[in-house]
Amino acid sequence: MLLVPLMGELLAACSRPLRLLALATILAGTAFACAPPVAIAQAEADDEDDEDDDRPRRAERDEDEPTDEDEPSGNRVGSALVTPLGQASAGKTLTLDVPKNALGFHLVAVSAAGSELGIQRLKSPSGVVVFDEFKPKNGSFTIGESFEGTASVQVPANDLPQTMPLEKGTWSITLGGSGSGTVEARIQTSDGGAFKGGVLDLHVWIPAGLQMSVPSPLHTVDATRAASDPDISQRVNTFFGLLQASFGIGRGKVSFHAAPAGLRMLSTDALTSQAARVPSRMEDAQALHLVLSNDLLDGELLGLSPGIPGAPTHMKTSMSAVMAAHYEDGQPTDVTTDALTWLHEMGHFVGLQHTTESDGTAFDALGDTPKCPNRKQNTVCPDQGNLMFTGEIPSPPIVSIGQRTVVRSSPIYRATGGTGALARPAAMPITIQPPRYTRSGRALRPLEQTLLGALCGSARFDLAKLGARDAAIADLRAIADDADVVGILRTKAMRTLERMGAR
């Protein structure tokens, strides 16, 4: 049985070009349509994989949470130090004392009524501006602006000397936008400020009437019995296997909750906004909240994060949960496709951007992820296969050292405080099949790849990149009518034709 280790740790001594070559070589055998199943050694945690009510719970401190004599005073949410920065208005500069045991920090600004308060500028203790005009240095994407009353920024978001490793001391935070609001920091900590492991708790929200199949026949999932549902459990197991292989973060507690029936079909922006707020009755905690559905914006998307980053550990904002759709039209989305969608959207939720946007005009702020400028629909991109690529992703996906550092710096998971990893039961092998986007198993064609890349809610889809209009229309019609192609791609082709006025 092939066991996939955490490759970044094994390759840390290599130069960057050799690391990338080695990673690509190791993962080449997992590419879609030519790969055998991959078995990942995953520890079976002592989870609460059963019905879990949504009564508020007070966060409790674990024995293995980090401690540091120099840590500033404040409350904790698990391994995250909570530092309220108080009420503030646009234009004001605040300060945040980052302790020696910090891995990273997350800022959230919640606007007062009628305000749109954002996070505009960050300066390190040594005086270097790492984030300015709502963009991380070296990045293309605008972040930190208010969305439905919430703005958030994750540090690190780029791989400057001041952010990787994180510079300790007093950081300056300048607010922008308009009006006023409340600002708070949550600092992920670990003894010595070094990653030593950790676990992610997962809350899965099941709307009444949710339909699912693969590997079982089509059936309705009941939230009270979701833990024993084979289709749900296989997706959860695969997600955690991919998370462990990619980021070295293990499986924590898994809980299931009933969600309103109206969230089964997230066909409008208003419904996705409601889904992003489903944890609002719960107390703040380190966890990922995931809302499952059978539709995202009329068949346009597989997954959606309400922000990049969202507001992990904050349960009462407009950016507190991610969404993922399982489609049943035509060929259903399979276990690995769904699990990769969960992991990709979690990446956005903690601050990872697309390596290259699907229109080829924007890129992440990390120097160790390949980029694909002037990307067109028939371009073979060097970042293809990366977890945050807008297109077909292998299993397990490629992640860079910088991407791994961003995820490990987020307060979303419970970090280990002492030496070594959290105490874990014996490893349980999890077999992960490659994702399948066609019944026959053939590789996707260039236009199909382009459509797949537009299934993330953060993707920019430029019709001009499809090439000559008549040829594109003919190809899209062929995809829409191709019973070999997974249903979500056929739907995406039909929606694209409608926007071109050619359906």
PDB file of C-alpha atoms in Angstrom, residues 271-494:
ATOM      1  CA  LEU A 271     -29.462  32.228   0.053  1.00  0.00           C
ATOM      2  CA  THR A 272     -25.666  31.942  -0.015  1.00  0.00           C
ATOM      3  CA  SER A 273     -25.538  34.890   2.395  1.00  0.00           C
ATOM      4  CA  GLN A 274     -27.917  33.049   4.706  1.00  0.00           C
ATOM      5  CA  ALA A 275     -25.812  29.876   4.448  1.00  0.00           C
ATOM      6  CA  ALA A 276     -22.650  31.779   5.401  1.00  0.00           C
ATOM      7  CA  ARG A 277     -24.351  32.743   8.686  1.00  0.00           C
ATOM      8  CA  VAL A 278     -25.655  29.318   9.767  1.00  0.00           C
ATOM      9  CA  PRO A 279     -23.299  28.980  12.788  1.00  0.00           C
ATOM     10  CA  SER A 280     -24.635  32.228  14.313  1.00  0.00           C
ATOM     11  CA  ARG A 281     -26.222  30.503  17.334  1.00  0.00           C
ATOM     12  CA  MET A 282     -22.953  28.835  18.296  1.00  0.00           C
ATOM     13  CA  GLU A 283     -20.117  30.228  20.392  1.00  0.00           C
ATOM     14  CA  ASP A 284     -16.848  31.128  18.691  1.00  0.00           C
ATOM     15  CA  ALA A 285     -14.587  28.109  18.246  1.00  0.00           C
ATOM     16  CA  GLN A 286     -11.746  26.809  16.103  1.00  0.00           C
ATOM     17  CA  ALA A 287     -13.507  24.838  13.387  1.00  0.00           C
ATOM     18  CA  LEU A 288     -14.561  24.763   9.751  1.00  0.00           C
ATOM     19  CA  HIS A 289     -18.297  25.100   9.132  1.00  0.00           C
ATOM     20  CA  LEU A 290     -19.429  23.538   5.851  1.00  0.00           C
ATOM     21  CA  VAL A 291     -22.926  23.859   4.375  1.00  0.00           C
ATOM     22  CA  LEU A 292     -23.805  21.126   1.871  1.00  0.00           C
ATOM     23  CA  SER A 293     -26.312  21.742  -0.894  1.00  0.00           C
ATOM     24  CA  ASN A 294     -27.563  20.364  -4.197  1.00  0.00           C
ATOM     25  CA  ASP A 295     -27.108  23.630  -6.072  1.00  0.00           C
ATOM     26  CA  LEU A 296     -24.929  26.725  -6.002  1.00  0.00           C
ATOM     27  CA  LEU A 297     -26.193  29.680  -8.011  1.00  0.00           C
ATOM     28  CA  ASP A 298     -28.247  27.747 -10.539  1.00  0.00           C
ATOM     29  CA  GLY A 299     -25.624  25.130 -11.336  1.00  0.00           C
ATOM     30  CA  GLU A 300     -22.803  27.615 -11.830  1.00  0.00           C
ATOM     31  CA  LEU A 301     -20.559  26.605  -8.912  1.00  0.00           C
ATOM     32  CA  LEU A 302     -19.192  23.606  -7.052  1.00  0.00           C
ATOM     33  CA  GLY A 303     -17.995  25.574  -4.032  1.00  0.00           C
ATOM     34  CA  LEU A 304     -18.056  29.038  -2.495  1.00  0.00           C
ATOM     35  CA  SER A 305     -16.176  30.798   0.291  1.00  0.00           C
ATOM     36  CA  PRO A 306     -17.904  34.027   1.384  1.00  0.00           C
ATOM     37  CA  GLY A 307     -14.539  35.773   1.663  1.00  0.00           C
ATOM     38  CA  ILE A 308     -10.830  35.312   0.999  1.00  0.00           C
ATOM     39  CA  PRO A 309     -10.219  34.966   3.815  1.00  0.00           C
ATOM     40  CA  GLY A 310     -13.504  34.382   5.563  1.00  0.00           C
ATOM     41  CA  ALA A 311     -13.904  34.742   9.308  1.00  0.00           C
ATOM     42  CA  PRO A 312     -12.708  31.454  10.825  1.00  0.00           C
ATOM     43  CA  THR A 313     -13.450  31.120  14.567  1.00  0.00           C
ATOM     44  CA  HIS A 314     -16.068  33.934  14.317  1.00  0.00           C
ATOM     45  CA  MET A 315     -19.551  32.410  14.309  1.00  0.00           C
ATOM     46  CA  LYS A 316     -21.691  35.535  14.020  1.00  0.00           C
ATOM     47  CA  THR A 317     -20.544  37.241  10.815  1.00  0.00           C
ATOM     48  CA  SER A 318     -21.495  37.282   7.145  1.00  0.00           C
ATOM     49  CA  MET A 319     -18.405  35.132   6.437  1.00  0.00           C
ATOM     50  CA  SER A 320     -18.607  32.278   8.954  1.00  0.00           C
ATOM     51  CA  ALA A 321     -19.175  29.197   6.757  1.00  0.00           C
ATOM     52  CA  VAL A 322     -18.231  27.827   3.342  1.00  0.00           C
ATOM     53  CA  MET A 323     -20.585  26.101   0.901  1.00  0.00           C
ATOM     54  CA  ALA A 324     -20.204  23.073  -1.375  1.00  0.00           C
ATOM     55  CA  ALA A 325     -22.679  21.537  -3.801  1.00  0.00           C
ATOM     56  CA  HIS A 326     -23.174  17.873  -4.645  1.00  0.00           C
ATOM     57  CA  TYR A 327     -24.892  17.614  -8.005  1.00  0.00           C
ATOM     58  CA  GLU A 328     -27.128  14.760  -9.123  1.00  0.00           C
ATOM     59  CA  ASP A 329     -28.069  15.923 -12.650  1.00  0.00           C
ATOM     60  CA  GLY A 330     -26.604  13.521 -15.200  1.00  0.00           C
ATOM     61  CA  GLN A 331     -23.424  11.989 -13.805  1.00  0.00           C
ATOM     62  CA  PRO A 332     -23.213  12.843 -10.063  1.00  0.00           C
ATOM     63  CA  THR A 333     -20.107  14.465  -8.630  1.00  0.00           C
ATOM     64  CA  ASP A 334     -17.972  11.751  -7.049  1.00  0.00           C
ATOM     65  CA  VAL A 335     -16.444  11.415  -3.582  1.00  0.00           C
ATOM     66  CA  THR A 336     -13.005  12.816  -4.449  1.00  0.00           C
ATOM     67  CA  THR A 337     -14.358  15.706  -6.521  1.00  0.00           C
ATOM     68  CA  ASP A 338     -16.552  16.774  -3.603  1.00  0.00           C
ATOM     69  CA  ALA A 339     -13.735  16.366  -1.038  1.00  0.00           C
ATOM     70  CA  LEU A 340     -11.302  18.370  -3.197  1.00  0.00           C
ATOM     71  CA  THR A 341     -13.945  21.099  -3.485  1.00  0.00           C
ATOM     72  CA  TRP A 342     -14.200  21.219   0.324  1.00  0.00           C
ATOM     73  CA  LEU A 343     -10.419  21.516   0.660  1.00  0.00           C
ATOM     74  CA  HIS A 344     -10.128  24.142  -2.103  1.00  0.00           C
ATOM     75  CA  GLU A 345     -12.828  26.302  -0.487  1.00  0.00           C
ATOM     76  CA  MET A 346     -11.235  25.865   2.928  1.00  0.00           C
ATOM     77  CA  GLY A 347      -8.031  27.154   1.323  1.00  0.00           C
ATOM     78  CA  HIS A 348      -9.879  30.315   0.271  1.00  0.00           C
ATOM     79  CA  PHE A 349     -11.527  30.569   3.689  1.00  0.00           C
ATOM     80  CA  VAL A 350      -8.156  30.768   5.476  1.00  0.00           C
ATOM     81  CA  GLY A 351      -6.584  33.128   2.924  1.00  0.00           C
ATOM     82  CA  LEU A 352      -5.285  31.223  -0.113  1.00  0.00           C
ATOM     83  CA  GLN A 353      -5.982  32.814  -3.490  1.00  0.00           C
ATOM     84  CA  HIS A 354      -6.073  31.125  -6.878  1.00  0.00           C
ATOM     85  CA  THR A 355      -2.515  30.665  -8.114  1.00  0.00           C
ATOM     86  CA  THR A 356      -3.670  32.060 -11.466  1.00  0.00           C
ATOM     87  CA  GLU A 357      -7.161  33.404 -12.012  1.00  0.00           C
ATOM     88  CA  SER A 358      -9.082  31.646 -14.792  1.00  0.00           C
ATOM     89  CA  ASP A 359      -8.887  34.752 -17.000  1.00  0.00           C
ATOM     90  CA  GLY A 360      -5.087  34.937 -16.577  1.00  0.00           C
ATOM     91  CA  THR A 361      -5.100  38.492 -15.204  1.00  0.00           C
ATOM     92  CA  ALA A 362      -4.580  37.995 -11.453  1.00  0.00           C
ATOM     93  CA  PHE A 363      -2.247  35.906  -9.294  1.00  0.00           C
ATOM     94  CA  ASP A 364      -1.620  35.057  -5.654  1.00  0.00           C
ATOM     95  CA  ALA A 365       1.028  36.850  -3.580  1.00  0.00           C
ATOM     96  CA  LEU A 366       3.260  33.808  -2.990  1.00  0.00           C
ATOM     97  CA  GLY A 367       6.605  33.580  -4.740  1.00  0.00           C
ATOM     98  CA  ASP A 368       6.803  29.778  -4.716  1.00  0.00           C
ATOM     99  CA  THR A 369       3.574  29.069  -6.638  1.00  0.00           C
ATOM    100  CA  PRO A 370       3.898  28.952 -10.444  1.00  0.00           C
ATOM    101  CA  LYS A 371       1.875  31.475 -12.432  1.00  0.00           C
ATOM    102  CA  CYS A 372       0.207  31.312 -15.858  1.00  0.00           C
ATOM    103  CA  PRO A 373       0.084  34.833 -17.377  1.00  0.00           C
ATOM    104  CA  ASN A 374      -1.987  35.399 -20.534  1.00  0.00           C
ATOM    105  CA  ARG A 375      -3.807  32.166 -19.852  1.00  0.00           C
ATOM    106  CA  LYS A 376      -6.124  30.963 -22.608  1.00  0.00           C
ATOM    107  CA  GLN A 377      -8.439  28.000 -22.726  1.00  0.00           C
ATOM    108  CA  ASN A 378      -5.894  25.769 -24.512  1.00  0.00           C
ATOM    109  CA  THR A 379      -2.925  26.805 -22.354  1.00  0.00           C
ATOM    110  CA  VAL A 380      -1.009  24.178 -20.382  1.00  0.00           C
ATOM    111  CA  CYS A 381      -0.232  26.044 -17.152  1.00  0.00           C
ATOM    112  CA  PRO A 382       2.694  25.366 -14.806  1.00  0.00           C
ATOM    113  CA  ASP A 383       0.387  25.652 -11.784  1.00  0.00           C
ATOM    114  CA  GLN A 384      -2.023  23.023 -13.072  1.00  0.00           C
ATOM    115  CA  GLY A 385      -2.408  20.392 -10.367  1.00  0.00           C
ATOM    116  CA  ASN A 386      -2.049  22.887  -7.527  1.00  0.00           C
ATOM    117  CA  LEU A 387      -4.845  22.806  -4.952  1.00  0.00           C
ATOM    118  CA  MET A 388      -5.680  26.455  -5.705  1.00  0.00           C
ATOM    119  CA  PHE A 389      -5.524  26.163  -9.510  1.00  0.00           C
ATOM    120  CA  THR A 390      -8.738  27.037 -11.355  1.00  0.00           C
ATOM    121  CA  GLY A 391      -9.111  23.794 -13.218  1.00  0.00           C
ATOM    122  CA  GLU A 392      -8.637  20.064 -12.846  1.00  0.00           C
ATOM    123  CA  ILE A 393      -6.925  19.135  -9.565  1.00  0.00           C
ATOM    124  CA  PRO A 394      -5.287  15.744  -8.961  1.00  0.00           C
ATOM    125  CA  SER A 395      -5.576  13.748  -5.765  1.00  0.00           C
ATOM    126  CA  PRO A 396      -3.642  14.501  -3.654  1.00  0.00           C
ATOM    127  CA  PRO A 397      -3.098  18.030  -4.964  1.00  0.00           C
ATOM    128  CA  ILE A 398       0.182  19.931  -5.115  1.00  0.00           C
ATOM    129  CA  VAL A 399       0.687  22.594  -2.443  1.00  0.00           C
ATOM    130  CA  SER A 400       3.693  24.879  -2.102  1.00  0.00           C
ATOM    131  CA  ILE A 401       5.670  25.620   1.043  1.00  0.00           C
ATOM    132  CA  GLY A 402       4.149  29.113   1.106  1.00  0.00           C
ATOM    133  CA  GLN A 403       0.598  27.816   0.776  1.00  0.00           C
ATOM    134  CA  ARG A 404       1.223  25.326   3.559  1.00  0.00           C
ATOM    135  CA  THR A 405       2.524  28.123   5.796  1.00  0.00           C
ATOM    136  CA  VAL A 406      -0.571  30.292   5.205  1.00  0.00           C
ATOM    137  CA  VAL A 407      -2.918  27.453   6.192  1.00  0.00           C
ATOM    138  CA  ARG A 408      -0.870  26.504   9.264  1.00  0.00           C
ATOM    139  CA  SER A 409      -0.870  30.160  10.376  1.00  0.00           C
ATOM    140  CA  SER A 410      -4.667  30.376  10.434  1.00  0.00           C
ATOM    141  CA  PRO A 411      -6.545  30.136  13.749  1.00  0.00           C
ATOM    142  CA  ILE A 412      -9.094  27.768  12.195  1.00  0.00           C
ATOM    143  CA  TYR A 413      -7.517  24.606  13.678  1.00  0.00           C
ATOM    144  CA  ARG A 414      -6.400  23.568  17.180  1.00  0.00           C
ATOM    145  CA  ALA A 415      -2.614  23.794  17.086  1.00  0.00           C
ATOM    146  CA  THR A 416      -0.381  21.559  19.154  1.00  0.00           C
ATOM    147  CA  GLY A 417       1.305  23.440  21.977  1.00  0.00           C
ATOM    148  CA  GLY A 418       3.974  21.036  23.192  1.00  0.00           C
ATOM    149  CA  THR A 419       6.645  19.091  21.399  1.00  0.00           C
ATOM    150  CA  GLY A 420       5.508  16.484  18.907  1.00  0.00           C
ATOM    151  CA  ALA A 421       2.013  15.891  17.575  1.00  0.00           C
ATOM    152  CA  LEU A 422      -1.269  15.595  19.426  1.00  0.00           C
ATOM    153  CA  ALA A 423      -1.837  12.147  20.852  1.00  0.00           C
ATOM    154  CA  ARG A 424      -3.418  10.137  18.056  1.00  0.00           C
ATOM    155  CA  PRO A 425      -4.880   6.617  17.786  1.00  0.00           C
ATOM    156  CA  ALA A 426      -3.354   4.121  15.367  1.00  0.00           C
ATOM    157  CA  ALA A 427      -3.248   5.136  11.695  1.00  0.00           C
ATOM    158  CA  MET A 428      -6.169   4.075   9.538  1.00  0.00           C
ATOM    159  CA  PRO A 429      -5.469   3.712   5.790  1.00  0.00           C
ATOM    160  CA  ILE A 430      -7.847   5.774   3.647  1.00  0.00           C
ATOM    161  CA  THR A 431      -8.010   4.895  -0.049  1.00  0.00           C
ATOM    162  CA  ILE A 432      -8.581   7.949  -2.222  1.00  0.00           C
ATOM    163  CA  GLN A 433      -9.646   7.492  -5.816  1.00  0.00           C
ATOM    164  CA  PRO A 434      -8.687  10.067  -8.466  1.00  0.00           C
ATOM    165  CA  PRO A 435     -11.545  12.468  -9.267  1.00  0.00           C
ATOM    166  CA  ARG A 436     -13.628  11.514 -12.296  1.00  0.00           C
ATOM    167  CA  TYR A 437     -15.163  14.112 -14.569  1.00  0.00           C
ATOM    168  CA  THR A 438     -16.141  11.678 -17.345  1.00  0.00           C
ATOM    169  CA  ARG A 439     -17.814   8.284 -17.307  1.00  0.00           C
ATOM    170  CA  SER A 440     -15.188   6.834 -19.635  1.00  0.00           C
ATOM    171  CA  GLY A 441     -12.261   8.117 -17.570  1.00  0.00           C
ATOM    172  CA  ARG A 442     -10.782  10.146 -20.442  1.00  0.00           C
ATOM    173  CA  ALA A 443      -8.892  13.340 -19.654  1.00  0.00           C
ATOM    174  CA  LEU A 444     -10.773  16.607 -19.960  1.00  0.00           C
ATOM    175  CA  ARG A 445     -10.347  18.602 -23.164  1.00  0.00           C
ATOM    176  CA  PRO A 446      -9.124  22.229 -23.039  1.00  0.00           C
ATOM    177  CA  LEU A 447     -12.558  23.884 -23.042  1.00  0.00           C
ATOM    178  CA  GLU A 448     -13.836  21.410 -20.457  1.00  0.00           C
ATOM    179  CA  GLN A 449     -10.848  22.358 -18.284  1.00  0.00           C
ATOM    180  CA  THR A 450     -11.749  26.021 -18.666  1.00  0.00           C
ATOM    181  CA  LEU A 451     -15.343  25.382 -17.578  1.00  0.00           C
ATOM    182  CA  LEU A 452     -14.145  23.334 -14.612  1.00  0.00           C
ATOM    183  CA  GLY A 453     -11.936  26.226 -13.517  1.00  0.00           C
ATOM    184  CA  ALA A 454     -14.966  28.519 -13.428  1.00  0.00           C
ATOM    185  CA  LEU A 455     -16.831  26.324 -10.922  1.00  0.00           C
ATOM    186  CA  CYS A 456     -15.244  28.052  -7.919  1.00  0.00           C
ATOM    187  CA  GLY A 457     -17.172  31.037  -6.578  1.00  0.00           C
ATOM    188  CA  SER A 458     -13.972  33.097  -6.531  1.00  0.00           C
ATOM    189  CA  ALA A 459     -13.100  32.494 -10.185  1.00  0.00           C
ATOM    190  CA  ARG A 460     -13.209  35.159 -12.878  1.00  0.00           C
ATOM    191  CA  PHE A 461     -14.651  33.724 -16.090  1.00  0.00           C
ATOM    192  CA  ASP A 462     -13.899  35.727 -19.250  1.00  0.00           C
ATOM    193  CA  LEU A 463     -15.937  34.678 -22.291  1.00  0.00           C
ATOM    194  CA  ALA A 464     -13.343  36.356 -24.523  1.00  0.00           C
ATOM    195  CA  LYS A 465     -10.837  33.693 -23.476  1.00  0.00           C
ATOM    196  CA  LEU A 466     -12.925  31.024 -25.202  1.00  0.00           C
ATOM    197  CA  GLY A 467     -11.536  31.978 -28.612  1.00  0.00           C
ATOM    198  CA  ALA A 468     -13.452  32.383 -31.870  1.00  0.00           C
ATOM    199  CA  ARG A 469     -17.153  32.723 -31.090  1.00  0.00           C
ATOM    200  CA  ASP A 470     -18.530  30.235 -33.650  1.00  0.00           C
ATOM    201  CA  ALA A 471     -16.015  27.547 -32.710  1.00  0.00           C
ATOM    202  CA  ALA A 472     -16.601  28.138 -28.984  1.00  0.00           C
ATOM    203  CA  ILE A 473     -20.366  27.856 -29.417  1.00  0.00           C
ATOM    204  CA  ALA A 474     -19.998  24.583 -31.302  1.00  0.00           C
ATOM    205  CA  ASP A 475     -17.679  23.167 -28.632  1.00  0.00           C
ATOM    206  CA  LEU A 476     -19.957  24.300 -25.796  1.00  0.00           C
ATOM    207  CA  ARG A 477     -22.983  22.685 -27.440  1.00  0.00           C
ATOM    208  CA  ALA A 478     -21.025  19.454 -27.820  1.00  0.00           C
ATOM    209  CA  ILE A 479     -20.155  19.487 -24.109  1.00  0.00           C
ATOM    210  CA  ALA A 480     -23.749  20.287 -23.094  1.00  0.00           C
ATOM    211  CA  ASP A 481     -24.965  17.255 -25.046  1.00  0.00           C
ATOM    212  CA  ASP A 482     -22.151  14.858 -24.061  1.00  0.00           C
ATOM    213  CA  ALA A 483     -23.500  12.180 -21.702  1.00  0.00           C
ATOM    214  CA  ASP A 484     -19.914  11.151 -20.921  1.00  0.00           C
ATOM    215  CA  VAL A 485     -19.205  14.435 -19.107  1.00  0.00           C
ATOM    216  CA  VAL A 486     -20.094  14.991 -15.449  1.00  0.00           C
ATOM    217  CA  GLY A 487     -23.407  16.817 -15.089  1.00  0.00           C
ATOM    218  CA  ILE A 488     -22.000  20.002 -13.543  1.00  0.00           C
ATOM    219  CA  LEU A 489     -19.802  20.620 -16.627  1.00  0.00           C
ATOM    220  CA  ARG A 490     -22.740  20.085 -18.958  1.00  0.00           C
ATOM    221  CA  THR A 491     -24.766  22.593 -16.920  1.00  0.00           C
ATOM    222  CA  LYS A 492     -21.874  25.060 -16.985  1.00  0.00           C
ATOM    223  CA  ALA A 493     -21.701  24.747 -20.774  1.00  0.00           C
ATOM    224  CA  MET A 494     -25.433  25.448 -21.061  1.00  0.00           C
TER     225      MET A 494
END
